[in-house]
Each structure stands twice: as C-alpha cells, then as structure tokens.
Amino acid sequence: MHSDRLNILFVSQMPASPPRIGAQARMHGLMTELAQRHDLTAVMLVDDEHDIEECRTAMQAYCRKVVLVRNPFGRDGMPKRLLQLRSLVSPLSFERLRITADVVRQTLDDLLGSTRFDVVNLEFTFLGHYELRKAPAGEKLPVLVVDSHNIDYDLARQYAQSGDSLFRRLYSEVNWRKLRKEELGTYRDADGVYLCSAADERRLLEEVPEARTAVIPNAADIEFYRPRADGPKPDGRTVVFFGLLSYAPNVDGVIHFINDIWPRIAASHPDARCKIIGGSPPSALLALAGPRIEFTGFVPDLRPHLAEAAVVVVPLRLGGGTRLKIVEAMAMGKAIVSTTLGAEGIEAVPDRNIMIADDVESFAARVSGLLGDADRAADLGRSARHLAESKYAWSSAARALEGFYHTRLAISCGTDGKAPTLRQQQRCAEL
C-alpha cells in the first residue's frame, strides 16, 4: 500500500516556490520530496508581490501540472486597507475575503471535475470554503487533508491582545472570532489535519476532538543548509535575526530585541553588531537602524550571512507552529538563543542544542556569553547540526506525511475508533 503512487492536488493561497518565507519553505520542502514518488498538481494564488512566471518555472521543476491564478485581491497598500475595513462589517474574516473570487472557484471546479485525485492537500484553511472533494463522474472522491501551518485564529487573538496600535487591536478583536469559526469548520470537515508541533495539535484537539491529526514538523534542506569548509567563518561579533519582516510576530520580536535586549549586549561588547535579514520591513523597524544595527532587506542566499554569524537570535513573543528559522540555523551549525515560544515544537535540549531565555536580562546574558566564548558557541552549533540531521530533514518529514496520506485513504470510515464524519460516510459508501 505504501508503495502506491498517489495523484495529489496541492491548493494554496500562495505559491510554494521559489521559497522566500517560512510558509513557502514548508510547502517547497515537502512537495519536492513527495514529487520523487508521487504525481503532484498545484493550484495556487499569486499576489502582486510575486513574479508569476518565476513561480511557474520554479514549480514546474517538480509538479506535473501548475495552475497559478492571479489573486484579484492580492495587493498591498490602500487596496488591502480598504478590504480590511470592509471585513469589519462582513461575516467573513479578512483572510477569507481576500481569496474569495469566482476565478478561483471556477479554476478548482474545472480541474477537479476533469481529473481524479487521491488526495487534495489544502495549505492553511483560508480556501476551505471551496468544494475540494470533487471528482469526474463515476470516480471516487479524494480525501481532503489540511496542512495547518499555524492555528491562525489563535495568532489573531494574540494580536488583539498585543497589537502596536489601538486600531490594530480592535480590528484583530473583531477578526479573530470570525477566523476561528471558519478555521475550525475547515478542520472539522477535513479527513485529516497535519500540524507543525505537538502543542498546536493539542490546541486543535481541544477544539475539535474528533479530528484525525498528525504532527509533521518543519524541517530544513540539510544538504543546502550546512557548514562548508570553504564558506565564511563566524566573525565572533555578529548577532543575526532573519525572517519575513512584514510578519507581525517577527516585527514585534525585532523591536523588542533592539529596544530592550540589544543595548545590554552592545554595552558589554563594544564591537558587536546586529544584522536583521528579511524582506518588507516596515518603517517602524527601519527607523531603528544605526551604525551597529543593519537591515539588509531580502537576500537571495542566507547561507553566507548565517555562516559568519556568531549567534542567531529568535526573540519571539507571539506566534505558533514551529520556526523554520530555527531548524535552518541548526542545519547551518549555529549557536541559537531563543525564547521558549520561539523554540516551541523543536525537540531541542536547552544548553545542549539551543539556549532558551524569556526575560530581557537572561536573553542578553546568553547572547553576550556566546559572543565571549567562541568554543562554547561552536559546541552548541555542532550539537544543533546533529539534531537537524537526525530529526529535521525534509526527506523524513515527507515520508511521515506520505504515511499520513495512506492512513487517511485506508481509514476514512471511522475504523480508527472515532465516529466517521458525514463526508467520510459518503466516501465509505463509494468504496
């Protein structure tokens, strides 16, 4: 059974490749591995920020068929703000409004009506209101499996409590409740849900105890991200943070680090410098740049920047899932200092594979200690690399996902001890 070649449709509100943010890295990593043993088709929306032909070319390298749909609502700036205002008086969340369009529905209907898939893999839940269990006449329906990158309504609820402006907090307070209803509805309807961490799995099962779940952790391309003998060496003074800088948890974490933690590090290490790597930084972040604080913007290759870093920091206070930045930094053999939340879902042993600190003084002290002890930083980095090799390769994650697909295909009638959903009863009648 596990050797059967599957026909899998991936559906997402963003293209998987080229991977430039964490969500894309997860999709790209799993899909490229699965494509070695299965037939992949992709239907994905493309916002204006992406080059649609670049995405198409990148994804055609591993997908049998790629259908990219330009998102009519995928614009930043004023159009996004107007849509957010519209969402305040709509029963739908902003996230659902921005991907609800006739062209999306028609594209999915046409493909599902003409091609039979074994599995429809939905990324996130925002497209969950479309009818994704369809097949040509006389063919069996596919199983629907959802990749929960985060419990998104929980993130929105966190923003409501800690937003940087009154408007953002009020907006999030209204939006997260609608998002919760939509997200949980998609989880309940799915044949299976896989999550990035055991903590997110517990959160989901508290809300939807009947859900069939699996943990498929984030991982890294451990051959691409690896220490190289001919690469730059740690310089002993550079502290690096990397991640998409339009993402609220990253923005909050960087502001917290620069304002509250960095001054303590800089005082004890006058030659230290802070490098913040990531695209789309808001003006509030750029205003924090200085002689020893650099914002690089997007970089096409993280590896040389990580190679020369003395320490990688993950000072996150908001978020869910697991951080790609941690597993990629581990694969590069870097010493990492993170908050407990930042490292959630990573099976790392504090002070062996990673350092954990949740208050300002402890975080600064751990970073400063590593800047002053290159041997300790190297030991921590080697241990982190070993952990990445043993637990966080995309090949292992994809094999686990493949097994989950086969289990969902085989056990879709409630034979795993849980009552079948109405959707599963319908599928069982066809088997």
XYZ file of C-alpha atoms in Angstrom, residues 10 50 65 120 137 162 173 176 333:
9
model
C -1.945 20.950 -3.617
C 5.242 37.614 -6.684
C 0.875 20.479 -13.699
C -6.361 17.128 -2.038
C -18.346 11.385 -12.972
C -0.702 42.954 21.968
C -10.508 41.521 18.234
C -10.157 36.523 15.178
C 25.533 24.643 12.778
